[in-house]
XYZ file of C-alpha atoms in Angstrom:
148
model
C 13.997 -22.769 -26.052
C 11.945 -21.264 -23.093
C 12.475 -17.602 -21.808
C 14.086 -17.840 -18.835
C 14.524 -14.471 -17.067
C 17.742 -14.094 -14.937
C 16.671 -12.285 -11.839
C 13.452 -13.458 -11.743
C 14.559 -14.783 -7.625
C 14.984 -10.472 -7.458
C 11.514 -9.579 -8.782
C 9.564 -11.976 -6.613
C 11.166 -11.191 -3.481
C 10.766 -7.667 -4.453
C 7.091 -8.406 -4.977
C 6.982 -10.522 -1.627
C 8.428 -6.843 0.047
C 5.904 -4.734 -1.673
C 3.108 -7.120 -0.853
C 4.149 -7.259 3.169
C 4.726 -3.460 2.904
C 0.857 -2.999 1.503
C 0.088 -5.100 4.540
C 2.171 -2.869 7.336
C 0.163 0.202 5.132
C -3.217 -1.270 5.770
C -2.652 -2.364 9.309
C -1.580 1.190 9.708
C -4.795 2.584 8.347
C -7.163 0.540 10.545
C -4.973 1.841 13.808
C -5.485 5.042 12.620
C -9.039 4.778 11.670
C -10.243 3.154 14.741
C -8.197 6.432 16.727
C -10.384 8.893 14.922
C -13.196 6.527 15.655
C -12.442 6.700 19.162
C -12.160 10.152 18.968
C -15.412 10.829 17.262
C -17.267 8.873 20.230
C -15.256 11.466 23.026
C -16.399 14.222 21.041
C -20.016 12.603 21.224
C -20.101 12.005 24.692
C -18.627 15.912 25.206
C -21.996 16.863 23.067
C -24.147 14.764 24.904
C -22.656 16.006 28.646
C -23.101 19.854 27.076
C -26.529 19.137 26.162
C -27.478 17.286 29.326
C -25.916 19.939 31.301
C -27.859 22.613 29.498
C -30.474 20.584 30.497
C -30.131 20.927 34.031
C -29.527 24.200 33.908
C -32.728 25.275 32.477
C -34.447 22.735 35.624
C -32.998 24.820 37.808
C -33.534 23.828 41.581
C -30.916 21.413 43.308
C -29.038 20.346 39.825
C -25.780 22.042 40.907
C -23.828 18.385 42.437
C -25.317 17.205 38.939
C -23.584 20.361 37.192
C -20.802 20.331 38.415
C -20.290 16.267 38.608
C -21.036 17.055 34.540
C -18.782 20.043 34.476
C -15.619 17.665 35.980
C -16.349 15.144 33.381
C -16.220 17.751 30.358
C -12.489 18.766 31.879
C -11.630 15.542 31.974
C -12.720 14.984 28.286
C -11.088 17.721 26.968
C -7.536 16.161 28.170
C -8.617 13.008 26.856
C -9.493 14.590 23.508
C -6.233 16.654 23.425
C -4.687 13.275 24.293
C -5.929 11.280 21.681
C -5.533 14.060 18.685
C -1.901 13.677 19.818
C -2.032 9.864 19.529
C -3.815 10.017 16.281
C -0.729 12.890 14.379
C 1.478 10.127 16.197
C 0.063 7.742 13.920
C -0.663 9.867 10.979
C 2.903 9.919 10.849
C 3.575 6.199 11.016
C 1.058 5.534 8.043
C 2.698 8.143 6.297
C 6.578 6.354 6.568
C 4.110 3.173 6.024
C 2.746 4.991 2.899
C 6.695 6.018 1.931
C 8.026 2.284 2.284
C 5.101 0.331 0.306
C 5.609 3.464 -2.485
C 9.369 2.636 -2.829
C 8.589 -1.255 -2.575
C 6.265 -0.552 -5.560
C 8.779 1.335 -7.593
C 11.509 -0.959 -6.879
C 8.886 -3.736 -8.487
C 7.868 -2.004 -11.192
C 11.678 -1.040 -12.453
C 12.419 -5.125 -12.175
C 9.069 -5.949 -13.661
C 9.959 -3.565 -16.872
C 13.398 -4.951 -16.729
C 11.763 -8.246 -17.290
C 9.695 -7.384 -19.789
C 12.412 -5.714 -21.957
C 14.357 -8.675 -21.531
C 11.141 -11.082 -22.754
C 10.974 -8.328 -26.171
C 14.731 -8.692 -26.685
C 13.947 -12.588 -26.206
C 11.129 -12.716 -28.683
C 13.393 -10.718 -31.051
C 16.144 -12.839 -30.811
C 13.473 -16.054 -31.454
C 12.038 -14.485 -34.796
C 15.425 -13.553 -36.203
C 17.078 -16.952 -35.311
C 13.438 -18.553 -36.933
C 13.546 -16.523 -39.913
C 17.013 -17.221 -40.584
C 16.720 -21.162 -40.164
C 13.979 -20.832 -42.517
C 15.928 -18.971 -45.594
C 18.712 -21.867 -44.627
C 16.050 -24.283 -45.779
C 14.767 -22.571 -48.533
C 18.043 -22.269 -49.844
C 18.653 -25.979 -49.310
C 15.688 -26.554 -50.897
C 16.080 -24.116 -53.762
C 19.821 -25.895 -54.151
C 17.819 -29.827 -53.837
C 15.329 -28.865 -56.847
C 18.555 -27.491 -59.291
C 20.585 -30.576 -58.774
């Protein structure tokens, strides 16, 4: 006789869920990971306008269109910077309800996985009491066989 566990339809759809739920969680965490990316090269090009701004400034001569052309671009940045560190807490808190769903998913595995496995013990005990006892019932067969 085979173990057979009852629910085992339950613990692989529950692994199915935790498996698609550590997909949504990576997916997640390459959005937000190319965001800060994106936000690393704004703050980049901010440094490089400062520096080639600081440039200009110690050219002197006609640089002020160029200054101030440089000076409109830096507002500009800013705003897009402020923009995108609200995108990226946007997202922060998506991975985190991501993070929340594939930790439940997990748990809700792991309780039907140990359920399993308790059952499988319980099965194996079951097996070596049921063996053990078929085997006194033949020794005492065969204890009765060699008196007769």
């Amino acid at each position: 006789m085979k173990f057979k566990f009852p629910l085992q339809k339950v613990l692989e759809h529950r692994k199915i869920k935790e498996n698609l739920a550590q997909k949504d969680f990576q997916e997640a965490m390459m959005l937000l990971n190319e965001e800060n990316d994106r936000l690393a090269q704004m703050e980049q090009h901010k440094t490089g306008a400062h520096m080639q701004a600081g440039a200009f400034a110690s050219q002197g001569g006609t640089q002020g269109p160029a200054l101030s052309q440089i000076h409109e671009f830096l507002k500009g940045q800013e705003i897009r910077i402020h923009r995108q560190k609200q995108k990226i807490q946007e997202i922060e808190k998506l991975v985190e309800a991501k993070r929340e769903i594939l930790r439940q998913s997990a748990l809700e595995y792991k309780i039907m996985e140990k359920m399993r496995e308790n059952k499988f013990e319980e099965y194996k005990q079951d097996r070596l009491a049921q063996d053990q006892k078929e085997m006194d019932e033949q020794s005492i067969l065969r204890f009765k066989a060699v008196k007769d």
